[in-house]
Amino acid sequence: MGEKPEERYSKGLPITIISPILANMTLDGLLNLLKTNYWTNQVGTINRRYNDYKVNLVRYVDDYVIIAKSREALEEIKDLITDFLAERGLELSQRKTKITHISQGFNFLGWNFRKYKGKLIINPSKEAYHSIIDKIRKLIKKNNTIKQSRLIKILNPVIRGWCNYHSSACSKESYQKLDRDIFHALWSWSKRRHPNKAKGWIKKRYWKKNNTHDWIFASENEELIFASDTKISRHWLIKFAANPYLPKYEDYYLRRKLS
């Protein structure tokens, strides 16, 4: 028998996770099923322009969203998918499956997609926000006795990673809320360490200010980043034919990186 993944990891050996590959192979078949049923003309030619019901599939590993112009079409597609998965020994998750209008919105990959008065707005989902702030609060509470500089080193990558992930969405309000909630958690952290000290003493001990910010959680050598300082940059769609492994597209990807 082969080694377990945790055993290979402990030895520094590479691990191949096959479930995403299998999921994408299955979704390839699902996409073909949708094309056959909704992109095909009377003589059997598959082409996007024959897509009268505006049926499309967006996927990431084993998560996917299917869009269509009517609820009736989506109900029919749901039955197709149920049968398609059953033939392969799989089952559609009823908990995660939802048919909704875009004006009501839906969550996908940590974002909430919703149209407000005809305008599509993409925000970090409430679940994604609760997940990150709960994680940060637990890290702060867990490290109640370590040095401030060490705590900052622990928190900065977590904050930066979450903010970078959401930097292409409408995340300004979420960033500001995250800064506020992190401050409250750190203020509680500092008061627990010095229960008999005045508020002014605690602020002077753990917070600094500069020309742009007050209440900067900072030690002598480390400074906590502000989520709201993250630059919002809208996603630039990649050309369909732009293969990053072909030399002729090197300039294209360089321009994307520098933009």
PDB file of C-alpha atoms in Angstrom:
ATOM      1  CA  MET A   1       0.000   0.000   0.000  1.00  0.00           C
ATOM      2  CA  GLY A   2       1.180   3.538  -0.739  1.00  0.00           C
ATOM      3  CA  GLU A   3       2.052   6.110   1.850  1.00  0.00           C
ATOM      4  CA  LYS A   4      -0.664   8.290   3.289  1.00  0.00           C
ATOM      5  CA  PRO A   5      -0.594  12.009   2.289  1.00  0.00           C
ATOM      6  CA  GLU A   6       0.393  13.119   5.797  1.00  0.00           C
ATOM      7  CA  GLU A   7       3.299  10.664   5.775  1.00  0.00           C
ATOM      8  CA  ARG A   8       4.571  11.979   2.439  1.00  0.00           C
ATOM      9  CA  TYR A   9       4.153  15.555   3.656  1.00  0.00           C
ATOM     10  CA  SER A  10       6.168  14.868   6.823  1.00  0.00           C
ATOM     11  CA  LYS A  11       9.021  13.546   4.649  1.00  0.00           C
ATOM     12  CA  GLY A  12       8.971  16.570   2.369  1.00  0.00           C
ATOM     13  CA  LEU A  13       7.703  14.506  -0.587  1.00  0.00           C
ATOM     14  CA  PRO A  14       5.333  15.947  -3.214  1.00  0.00           C
ATOM     15  CA  ILE A  15       1.616  15.299  -2.851  1.00  0.00           C
ATOM     16  CA  THR A  16      -0.798  15.102  -5.763  1.00  0.00           C
ATOM     17  CA  ILE A  17      -4.425  15.802  -4.874  1.00  0.00           C
ATOM     18  CA  ILE A  18      -6.494  14.099  -7.538  1.00  0.00           C
ATOM     19  CA  SER A  19     -10.021  15.104  -6.501  1.00  0.00           C
ATOM     20  CA  PRO A  20      -9.885  18.537  -8.258  1.00  0.00           C
ATOM     21  CA  ILE A  21      -8.724  16.783 -11.438  1.00  0.00           C
ATOM     22  CA  LEU A  22     -11.576  14.282 -11.273  1.00  0.00           C
ATOM     23  CA  ALA A  23     -14.042  17.065 -10.513  1.00  0.00           C
ATOM     24  CA  ASN A  24     -12.934  19.032 -13.562  1.00  0.00           C
ATOM     25  CA  MET A  25     -13.101  15.950 -15.765  1.00  0.00           C
ATOM     26  CA  THR A  26     -16.694  15.476 -14.620  1.00  0.00           C
ATOM     27  CA  LEU A  27     -17.513  19.129 -15.216  1.00  0.00           C
ATOM     28  CA  ASP A  28     -16.069  18.851 -18.737  1.00  0.00           C
ATOM     29  CA  GLY A  29     -18.772  16.272 -19.406  1.00  0.00           C
ATOM     30  CA  LEU A  30     -21.395  18.457 -17.758  1.00  0.00           C
ATOM     31  CA  LEU A  31     -20.452  21.398 -19.961  1.00  0.00           C
ATOM     32  CA  ASN A  32     -20.733  19.218 -23.044  1.00  0.00           C
ATOM     33  CA  LEU A  33     -24.166  18.075 -21.853  1.00  0.00           C
ATOM     34  CA  LEU A  34     -25.339  21.684 -21.581  1.00  0.00           C
ATOM     35  CA  LYS A  35     -23.932  22.546 -24.993  1.00  0.00           C
ATOM     36  CA  THR A  36     -25.659  19.549 -26.557  1.00  0.00           C
ATOM     37  CA  ASN A  37     -29.016  20.445 -25.009  1.00  0.00           C
ATOM     38  CA  TYR A  38     -28.947  24.242 -25.279  1.00  0.00           C
ATOM     39  CA  TRP A  39     -26.331  25.280 -27.851  1.00  0.00           C
ATOM     40  CA  THR A  40     -27.380  22.987 -30.703  1.00  0.00           C
ATOM     41  CA  ASN A  41     -29.394  23.857 -33.803  1.00  0.00           C
ATOM     42  CA  GLN A  42     -31.828  21.592 -35.635  1.00  0.00           C
ATOM     43  CA  VAL A  43     -29.096  19.852 -37.647  1.00  0.00           C
ATOM     44  CA  GLY A  44     -26.954  19.127 -34.579  1.00  0.00           C
ATOM     45  CA  THR A  45     -24.387  21.918 -34.886  1.00  0.00           C
ATOM     46  CA  ILE A  46     -23.124  23.226 -31.524  1.00  0.00           C
ATOM     47  CA  ASN A  47     -22.540  26.968 -31.449  1.00  0.00           C
ATOM     48  CA  ARG A  48     -22.883  29.597 -28.741  1.00  0.00           C
ATOM     49  CA  ARG A  49     -25.099  31.784 -30.967  1.00  0.00           C
ATOM     50  CA  TYR A  50     -27.818  29.113 -30.910  1.00  0.00           C
ATOM     51  CA  ASN A  51     -27.996  29.512 -27.122  1.00  0.00           C
ATOM     52  CA  ASP A  52     -31.527  30.972 -26.949  1.00  0.00           C
ATOM     53  CA  TYR A  53     -31.862  30.313 -23.207  1.00  0.00           C
ATOM     54  CA  LYS A  54     -28.515  32.034 -22.477  1.00  0.00           C
ATOM     55  CA  VAL A  55     -27.248  28.945 -20.652  1.00  0.00           C
ATOM     56  CA  ASN A  56     -23.635  29.148 -19.472  1.00  0.00           C
ATOM     57  CA  LEU A  57     -21.502  27.445 -16.841  1.00  0.00           C
ATOM     58  CA  VAL A  58     -18.801  29.055 -14.695  1.00  0.00           C
ATOM     59  CA  ARG A  59     -16.692  26.676 -12.633  1.00  0.00           C
ATOM     60  CA  TYR A  60     -13.777  26.456 -10.236  1.00  0.00           C
ATOM     61  CA  VAL A  61     -12.644  22.950  -9.234  1.00  0.00           C
ATOM     62  CA  ASP A  62     -15.903  21.361  -7.991  1.00  0.00           C
ATOM     63  CA  ASP A  63     -17.820  24.613  -7.459  1.00  0.00           C
ATOM     64  CA  TYR A  64     -19.861  25.949 -10.331  1.00  0.00           C
ATOM     65  CA  VAL A  65     -22.626  28.357 -11.259  1.00  0.00           C
ATOM     66  CA  ILE A  66     -25.041  27.891 -14.139  1.00  0.00           C
ATOM     67  CA  ILE A  67     -26.877  30.904 -15.515  1.00  0.00           C
ATOM     68  CA  ALA A  68     -29.924  31.039 -17.789  1.00  0.00           C
ATOM     69  CA  LYS A  69     -32.602  33.538 -18.799  1.00  0.00           C
ATOM     70  CA  SER A  70     -35.493  31.763 -17.035  1.00  0.00           C
ATOM     71  CA  ARG A  71     -36.207  29.806 -13.884  1.00  0.00           C
ATOM     72  CA  GLU A  72     -37.929  27.103 -15.943  1.00  0.00           C
ATOM     73  CA  ALA A  73     -34.708  26.472 -17.871  1.00  0.00           C
ATOM     74  CA  LEU A  74     -32.737  26.176 -14.621  1.00  0.00           C
ATOM     75  CA  GLU A  75     -35.263  23.744 -13.137  1.00  0.00           C
ATOM     76  CA  GLU A  76     -34.857  21.592 -16.234  1.00  0.00           C
ATOM     77  CA  ILE A  77     -31.060  21.859 -16.024  1.00  0.00           C
ATOM     78  CA  LYS A  78     -31.140  20.824 -12.374  1.00  0.00           C
ATOM     79  CA  ASP A  79     -32.919  17.586 -13.351  1.00  0.00           C
ATOM     80  CA  LEU A  80     -30.371  16.997 -16.132  1.00  0.00           C
ATOM     81  CA  ILE A  81     -27.475  17.462 -13.724  1.00  0.00           C
ATOM     82  CA  THR A  82     -29.050  15.164 -11.132  1.00  0.00           C
ATOM     83  CA  ASP A  83     -29.316  12.370 -13.711  1.00  0.00           C
ATOM     84  CA  PHE A  84     -25.855  13.124 -15.110  1.00  0.00           C
ATOM     85  CA  LEU A  85     -24.200  12.829 -11.685  1.00  0.00           C
ATOM     86  CA  ALA A  86     -26.238   9.767 -10.666  1.00  0.00           C
ATOM     87  CA  GLU A  87     -24.856   7.846 -13.657  1.00  0.00           C
ATOM     88  CA  ARG A  88     -21.365   8.501 -12.286  1.00  0.00           C
ATOM     89  CA  GLY A  89     -22.128   7.580  -8.702  1.00  0.00           C
ATOM     90  CA  LEU A  90     -22.312  11.220  -7.596  1.00  0.00           C
ATOM     91  CA  GLU A  91     -25.031  13.286  -5.982  1.00  0.00           C
ATOM     92  CA  LEU A  92     -26.010  16.925  -6.271  1.00  0.00           C
ATOM     93  CA  SER A  93     -25.681  18.711  -2.935  1.00  0.00           C
ATOM     94  CA  GLN A  94     -29.155  19.940  -2.031  1.00  0.00           C
ATOM     95  CA  ARG A  95     -27.700  22.170   0.683  1.00  0.00           C
ATOM     96  CA  LYS A  96     -25.488  24.046  -1.762  1.00  0.00           C
ATOM     97  CA  THR A  97     -27.864  24.029  -4.724  1.00  0.00           C
ATOM     98  CA  LYS A  98     -30.014  27.124  -5.079  1.00  0.00           C
ATOM     99  CA  ILE A  99     -32.003  28.672  -7.907  1.00  0.00           C
ATOM    100  CA  THR A 100     -32.234  32.423  -7.469  1.00  0.00           C
ATOM    101  CA  HIS A 101     -32.722  35.627  -9.433  1.00  0.00           C
ATOM    102  CA  ILE A 102     -29.698  37.887  -9.860  1.00  0.00           C
ATOM    103  CA  SER A 103     -31.593  40.689  -8.100  1.00  0.00           C
ATOM    104  CA  GLN A 104     -31.622  38.458  -4.988  1.00  0.00           C
ATOM    105  CA  GLY A 105     -27.956  37.572  -5.410  1.00  0.00           C
ATOM    106  CA  PHE A 106     -25.890  34.470  -4.767  1.00  0.00           C
ATOM    107  CA  ASN A 107     -22.538  33.527  -3.229  1.00  0.00           C
ATOM    108  CA  PHE A 108     -19.688  31.983  -5.201  1.00  0.00           C
ATOM    109  CA  LEU A 109     -16.012  31.549  -4.237  1.00  0.00           C
ATOM    110  CA  GLY A 110     -16.289  33.920  -1.304  1.00  0.00           C
ATOM    111  CA  TRP A 111     -18.093  36.685  -3.198  1.00  0.00           C
ATOM    112  CA  ASN A 112     -21.694  37.821  -3.334  1.00  0.00           C
ATOM    113  CA  PHE A 113     -22.994  38.574  -6.827  1.00  0.00           C
ATOM    114  CA  ARG A 114     -26.087  40.743  -7.008  1.00  0.00           C
ATOM    115  CA  LYS A 115     -27.671  43.327  -9.270  1.00  0.00           C
ATOM    116  CA  TYR A 116     -28.877  46.558  -7.693  1.00  0.00           C
ATOM    117  CA  LYS A 117     -31.147  48.577 -10.039  1.00  0.00           C
ATOM    118  CA  GLY A 118     -29.622  46.780 -13.006  1.00  0.00           C
ATOM    119  CA  LYS A 119     -25.973  47.219 -11.937  1.00  0.00           C
ATOM    120  CA  LEU A 120     -23.951  44.144 -10.975  1.00  0.00           C
ATOM    121  CA  ILE A 121     -22.120  44.538  -7.664  1.00  0.00           C
ATOM    122  CA  ILE A 122     -19.604  41.942  -6.439  1.00  0.00           C
ATOM    123  CA  ASN A 123     -18.777  42.100  -2.719  1.00  0.00           C
ATOM    124  CA  PRO A 124     -16.993  39.796  -0.286  1.00  0.00           C
ATOM    125  CA  SER A 125     -19.748  37.531   1.037  1.00  0.00           C
ATOM    126  CA  LYS A 126     -20.897  37.739   4.642  1.00  0.00           C
ATOM    127  CA  GLU A 127     -19.647  34.186   5.184  1.00  0.00           C
ATOM    128  CA  ALA A 128     -16.201  35.108   3.839  1.00  0.00           C
ATOM    129  CA  TYR A 129     -16.035  38.143   6.116  1.00  0.00           C
ATOM    130  CA  HIS A 130     -17.139  36.228   9.215  1.00  0.00           C
ATOM    131  CA  SER A 131     -14.562  33.542   8.413  1.00  0.00           C
ATOM    132  CA  ILE A 132     -11.623  35.977   8.267  1.00  0.00           C
ATOM    133  CA  ILE A 133     -12.550  38.045  11.310  1.00  0.00           C
ATOM    134  CA  ASP A 134     -13.205  34.900  13.369  1.00  0.00           C
ATOM    135  CA  LYS A 135      -9.783  33.577  12.338  1.00  0.00           C
ATOM    136  CA  ILE A 136      -8.078  36.841  13.299  1.00  0.00           C
ATOM    137  CA  ARG A 137      -9.874  37.010  16.644  1.00  0.00           C
ATOM    138  CA  LYS A 138      -8.821  33.443  17.450  1.00  0.00           C
ATOM    139  CA  LEU A 139      -5.200  34.218  16.556  1.00  0.00           C
ATOM    140  CA  ILE A 140      -5.235  37.292  18.790  1.00  0.00           C
ATOM    141  CA  LYS A 141      -6.849  35.455  21.690  1.00  0.00           C
ATOM    142  CA  LYS A 142      -4.525  32.466  21.293  1.00  0.00           C
ATOM    143  CA  ASN A 143      -1.435  34.690  21.412  1.00  0.00           C
ATOM    144  CA  ASN A 144      -2.349  36.714  24.471  1.00  0.00           C
ATOM    145  CA  THR A 145       1.133  36.668  26.003  1.00  0.00           C
ATOM    146  CA  ILE A 146       3.518  36.947  23.044  1.00  0.00           C
ATOM    147  CA  LYS A 147       5.376  40.101  22.074  1.00  0.00           C
ATOM    148  CA  GLN A 148       3.500  42.690  20.055  1.00  0.00           C
ATOM    149  CA  SER A 149       5.989  42.449  17.180  1.00  0.00           C
ATOM    150  CA  ARG A 150       5.453  38.695  16.938  1.00  0.00           C
ATOM    151  CA  LEU A 151       1.668  39.108  16.918  1.00  0.00           C
ATOM    152  CA  ILE A 152       1.947  41.629  14.086  1.00  0.00           C
ATOM    153  CA  LYS A 153       4.072  39.181  12.070  1.00  0.00           C
ATOM    154  CA  ILE A 154       1.367  36.545  12.535  1.00  0.00           C
ATOM    155  CA  LEU A 155      -1.542  38.817  11.576  1.00  0.00           C
ATOM    156  CA  ASN A 156      -0.114  40.712   8.599  1.00  0.00           C
ATOM    157  CA  PRO A 157       0.044  37.770   6.144  1.00  0.00           C
ATOM    158  CA  VAL A 158      -3.507  36.741   7.083  1.00  0.00           C
ATOM    159  CA  ILE A 159      -4.898  40.250   6.535  1.00  0.00           C
ATOM    160  CA  ARG A 160      -2.877  40.829   3.358  1.00  0.00           C
ATOM    161  CA  GLY A 161      -3.858  37.490   1.823  1.00  0.00           C
ATOM    162  CA  TRP A 162      -7.585  38.011   2.385  1.00  0.00           C
ATOM    163  CA  CYS A 163      -7.487  41.595   1.126  1.00  0.00           C
ATOM    164  CA  ASN A 164      -5.495  40.700  -1.992  1.00  0.00           C
ATOM    165  CA  TYR A 165      -7.993  37.963  -2.827  1.00  0.00           C
ATOM    166  CA  HIS A 166     -10.867  40.459  -2.706  1.00  0.00           C
ATOM    167  CA  SER A 167      -8.988  43.395  -4.258  1.00  0.00           C
ATOM    168  CA  SER A 168     -10.793  43.073  -7.608  1.00  0.00           C
ATOM    169  CA  ALA A 169     -14.270  43.299  -6.039  1.00  0.00           C
ATOM    170  CA  CYS A 170     -16.222  46.136  -4.408  1.00  0.00           C
ATOM    171  CA  SER A 171     -14.447  45.601  -1.100  1.00  0.00           C
ATOM    172  CA  LYS A 172     -13.877  49.091   0.304  1.00  0.00           C
ATOM    173  CA  GLU A 173     -16.598  48.857   2.962  1.00  0.00           C
ATOM    174  CA  SER A 174     -15.498  45.336   3.940  1.00  0.00           C
ATOM    175  CA  TYR A 175     -11.897  46.533   4.345  1.00  0.00           C
ATOM    176  CA  GLN A 176     -12.989  49.432   6.552  1.00  0.00           C
ATOM    177  CA  LYS A 177     -15.147  47.119   8.661  1.00  0.00           C
ATOM    178  CA  LEU A 178     -12.236  44.678   8.992  1.00  0.00           C
ATOM    179  CA  ASP A 179      -9.936  47.452  10.251  1.00  0.00           C
ATOM    180  CA  ARG A 180     -12.538  48.472  12.820  1.00  0.00           C
ATOM    181  CA  ASP A 181     -13.170  44.931  14.088  1.00  0.00           C
ATOM    182  CA  ILE A 182      -9.441  44.136  14.248  1.00  0.00           C
ATOM    183  CA  PHE A 183      -8.895  47.301  16.298  1.00  0.00           C
ATOM    184  CA  HIS A 184     -11.569  46.257  18.818  1.00  0.00           C
ATOM    185  CA  ALA A 185      -9.986  42.799  19.104  1.00  0.00           C
ATOM    186  CA  LEU A 186      -6.510  44.279  19.636  1.00  0.00           C
ATOM    187  CA  TRP A 187      -7.807  46.794  22.166  1.00  0.00           C
ATOM    188  CA  SER A 188      -9.279  43.920  24.188  1.00  0.00           C
ATOM    189  CA  TRP A 189      -5.945  42.073  23.814  1.00  0.00           C
ATOM    190  CA  SER A 190      -4.009  45.031  25.189  1.00  0.00           C
ATOM    191  CA  LYS A 191      -6.426  45.616  28.105  1.00  0.00           C
ATOM    192  CA  ARG A 192      -6.177  41.966  29.130  1.00  0.00           C
ATOM    193  CA  ARG A 193      -2.401  42.366  29.340  1.00  0.00           C
ATOM    194  CA  HIS A 194      -2.615  45.544  31.437  1.00  0.00           C
ATOM    195  CA  PRO A 195      -5.910  45.497  33.369  1.00  0.00           C
ATOM    196  CA  ASN A 196      -4.747  48.178  35.799  1.00  0.00           C
ATOM    197  CA  LYS A 197      -3.413  50.681  33.273  1.00  0.00           C
ATOM    198  CA  ALA A 198      -5.265  53.746  31.974  1.00  0.00           C
ATOM    199  CA  LYS A 199      -6.499  53.913  28.392  1.00  0.00           C
ATOM    200  CA  GLY A 200      -4.016  56.665  27.550  1.00  0.00           C
ATOM    201  CA  TRP A 201      -1.100  54.567  28.763  1.00  0.00           C
ATOM    202  CA  ILE A 202      -2.278  51.553  26.729  1.00  0.00           C
ATOM    203  CA  LYS A 203      -2.612  53.626  23.564  1.00  0.00           C
ATOM    204  CA  LYS A 204       0.835  55.118  23.982  1.00  0.00           C
ATOM    205  CA  ARG A 205       2.299  51.669  24.624  1.00  0.00           C
ATOM    206  CA  TYR A 206       0.806  49.857  21.611  1.00  0.00           C
ATOM    207  CA  TRP A 207      -0.382  52.456  19.091  1.00  0.00           C
ATOM    208  CA  LYS A 208       1.364  55.151  17.062  1.00  0.00           C
ATOM    209  CA  LYS A 209       0.352  57.723  14.461  1.00  0.00           C
ATOM    210  CA  ASN A 210       1.777  59.235  11.296  1.00  0.00           C
ATOM    211  CA  ASN A 211       0.686  61.765   8.688  1.00  0.00           C
ATOM    212  CA  THR A 212      -2.095  59.549   7.315  1.00  0.00           C
ATOM    213  CA  HIS A 213      -3.201  57.295  10.176  1.00  0.00           C
ATOM    214  CA  ASP A 214      -3.802  57.446  13.907  1.00  0.00           C
ATOM    215  CA  TRP A 215      -4.082  54.346  16.034  1.00  0.00           C
ATOM    216  CA  ILE A 216      -1.451  52.333  14.163  1.00  0.00           C
ATOM    217  CA  PHE A 217      -0.817  49.084  16.019  1.00  0.00           C
ATOM    218  CA  ALA A 218       2.967  49.079  15.947  1.00  0.00           C
ATOM    219  CA  SER A 219       6.046  48.018  17.872  1.00  0.00           C
ATOM    220  CA  GLU A 220       9.532  49.403  17.420  1.00  0.00           C
ATOM    221  CA  ASN A 221      10.198  47.287  14.319  1.00  0.00           C
ATOM    222  CA  GLU A 222       6.789  46.026  13.123  1.00  0.00           C
ATOM    223  CA  GLU A 223       3.592  47.722  12.020  1.00  0.00           C
ATOM    224  CA  LEU A 224       0.173  46.181  11.442  1.00  0.00           C
ATOM    225  CA  ILE A 225      -1.156  46.873   7.967  1.00  0.00           C
ATOM    226  CA  PHE A 226      -4.525  48.509   7.359  1.00  0.00           C
ATOM    227  CA  ALA A 227      -6.932  46.483   5.235  1.00  0.00           C
ATOM    228  CA  SER A 228      -8.345  49.734   3.850  1.00  0.00           C
ATOM    229  CA  ASP A 229      -4.948  50.607   2.361  1.00  0.00           C
ATOM    230  CA  THR A 230      -5.352  47.746  -0.126  1.00  0.00           C
ATOM    231  CA  LYS A 231      -5.667  49.065  -3.670  1.00  0.00           C
ATOM    232  CA  ILE A 232      -8.854  48.081  -5.490  1.00  0.00           C
ATOM    233  CA  SER A 233      -8.005  46.961  -9.013  1.00  0.00           C
ATOM    234  CA  ARG A 234     -10.713  45.596 -11.306  1.00  0.00           C
ATOM    235  CA  HIS A 235      -9.990  42.256 -12.932  1.00  0.00           C
ATOM    236  CA  TRP A 236      -8.673  42.431 -16.491  1.00  0.00           C
ATOM    237  CA  LEU A 237     -10.053  39.502 -18.470  1.00  0.00           C
ATOM    238  CA  ILE A 238      -7.420  37.271 -20.075  1.00  0.00           C
ATOM    239  CA  LYS A 239      -7.612  36.726 -23.816  1.00  0.00           C
ATOM    240  CA  PHE A 240      -8.999  33.278 -24.486  1.00  0.00           C
ATOM    241  CA  ALA A 241      -6.080  32.294 -26.765  1.00  0.00           C
ATOM    242  CA  ALA A 242      -3.332  33.799 -24.568  1.00  0.00           C
ATOM    243  CA  ASN A 243      -1.372  30.713 -23.525  1.00  0.00           C
ATOM    244  CA  PRO A 244       1.240  31.727 -20.889  1.00  0.00           C
ATOM    245  CA  TYR A 245       3.567  28.961 -22.127  1.00  0.00           C
ATOM    246  CA  LEU A 246       3.816  30.377 -25.661  1.00  0.00           C
ATOM    247  CA  PRO A 247       6.659  32.914 -26.248  1.00  0.00           C
ATOM    248  CA  LYS A 248       4.475  35.159 -28.410  1.00  0.00           C
ATOM    249  CA  TYR A 249       2.337  36.028 -25.361  1.00  0.00           C
ATOM    250  CA  GLU A 250       5.234  37.019 -23.073  1.00  0.00           C
ATOM    251  CA  ASP A 251       4.701  40.731 -23.785  1.00  0.00           C
ATOM    252  CA  TYR A 252       0.977  40.354 -23.195  1.00  0.00           C
ATOM    253  CA  TYR A 253       1.453  38.920 -19.697  1.00  0.00           C
ATOM    254  CA  LEU A 254       4.192  41.445 -18.929  1.00  0.00           C
ATOM    255  CA  ARG A 255       1.777  44.280 -19.727  1.00  0.00           C
ATOM    256  CA  ARG A 256      -0.839  42.693 -17.482  1.00  0.00           C
ATOM    257  CA  LYS A 257       1.659  42.445 -14.654  1.00  0.00           C
ATOM    258  CA  LEU A 258       2.760  46.057 -14.972  1.00  0.00           C
ATOM    259  CA  SER A 259      -0.706  47.543 -15.405  1.00  0.00           C
TER     260      SER A 259
END
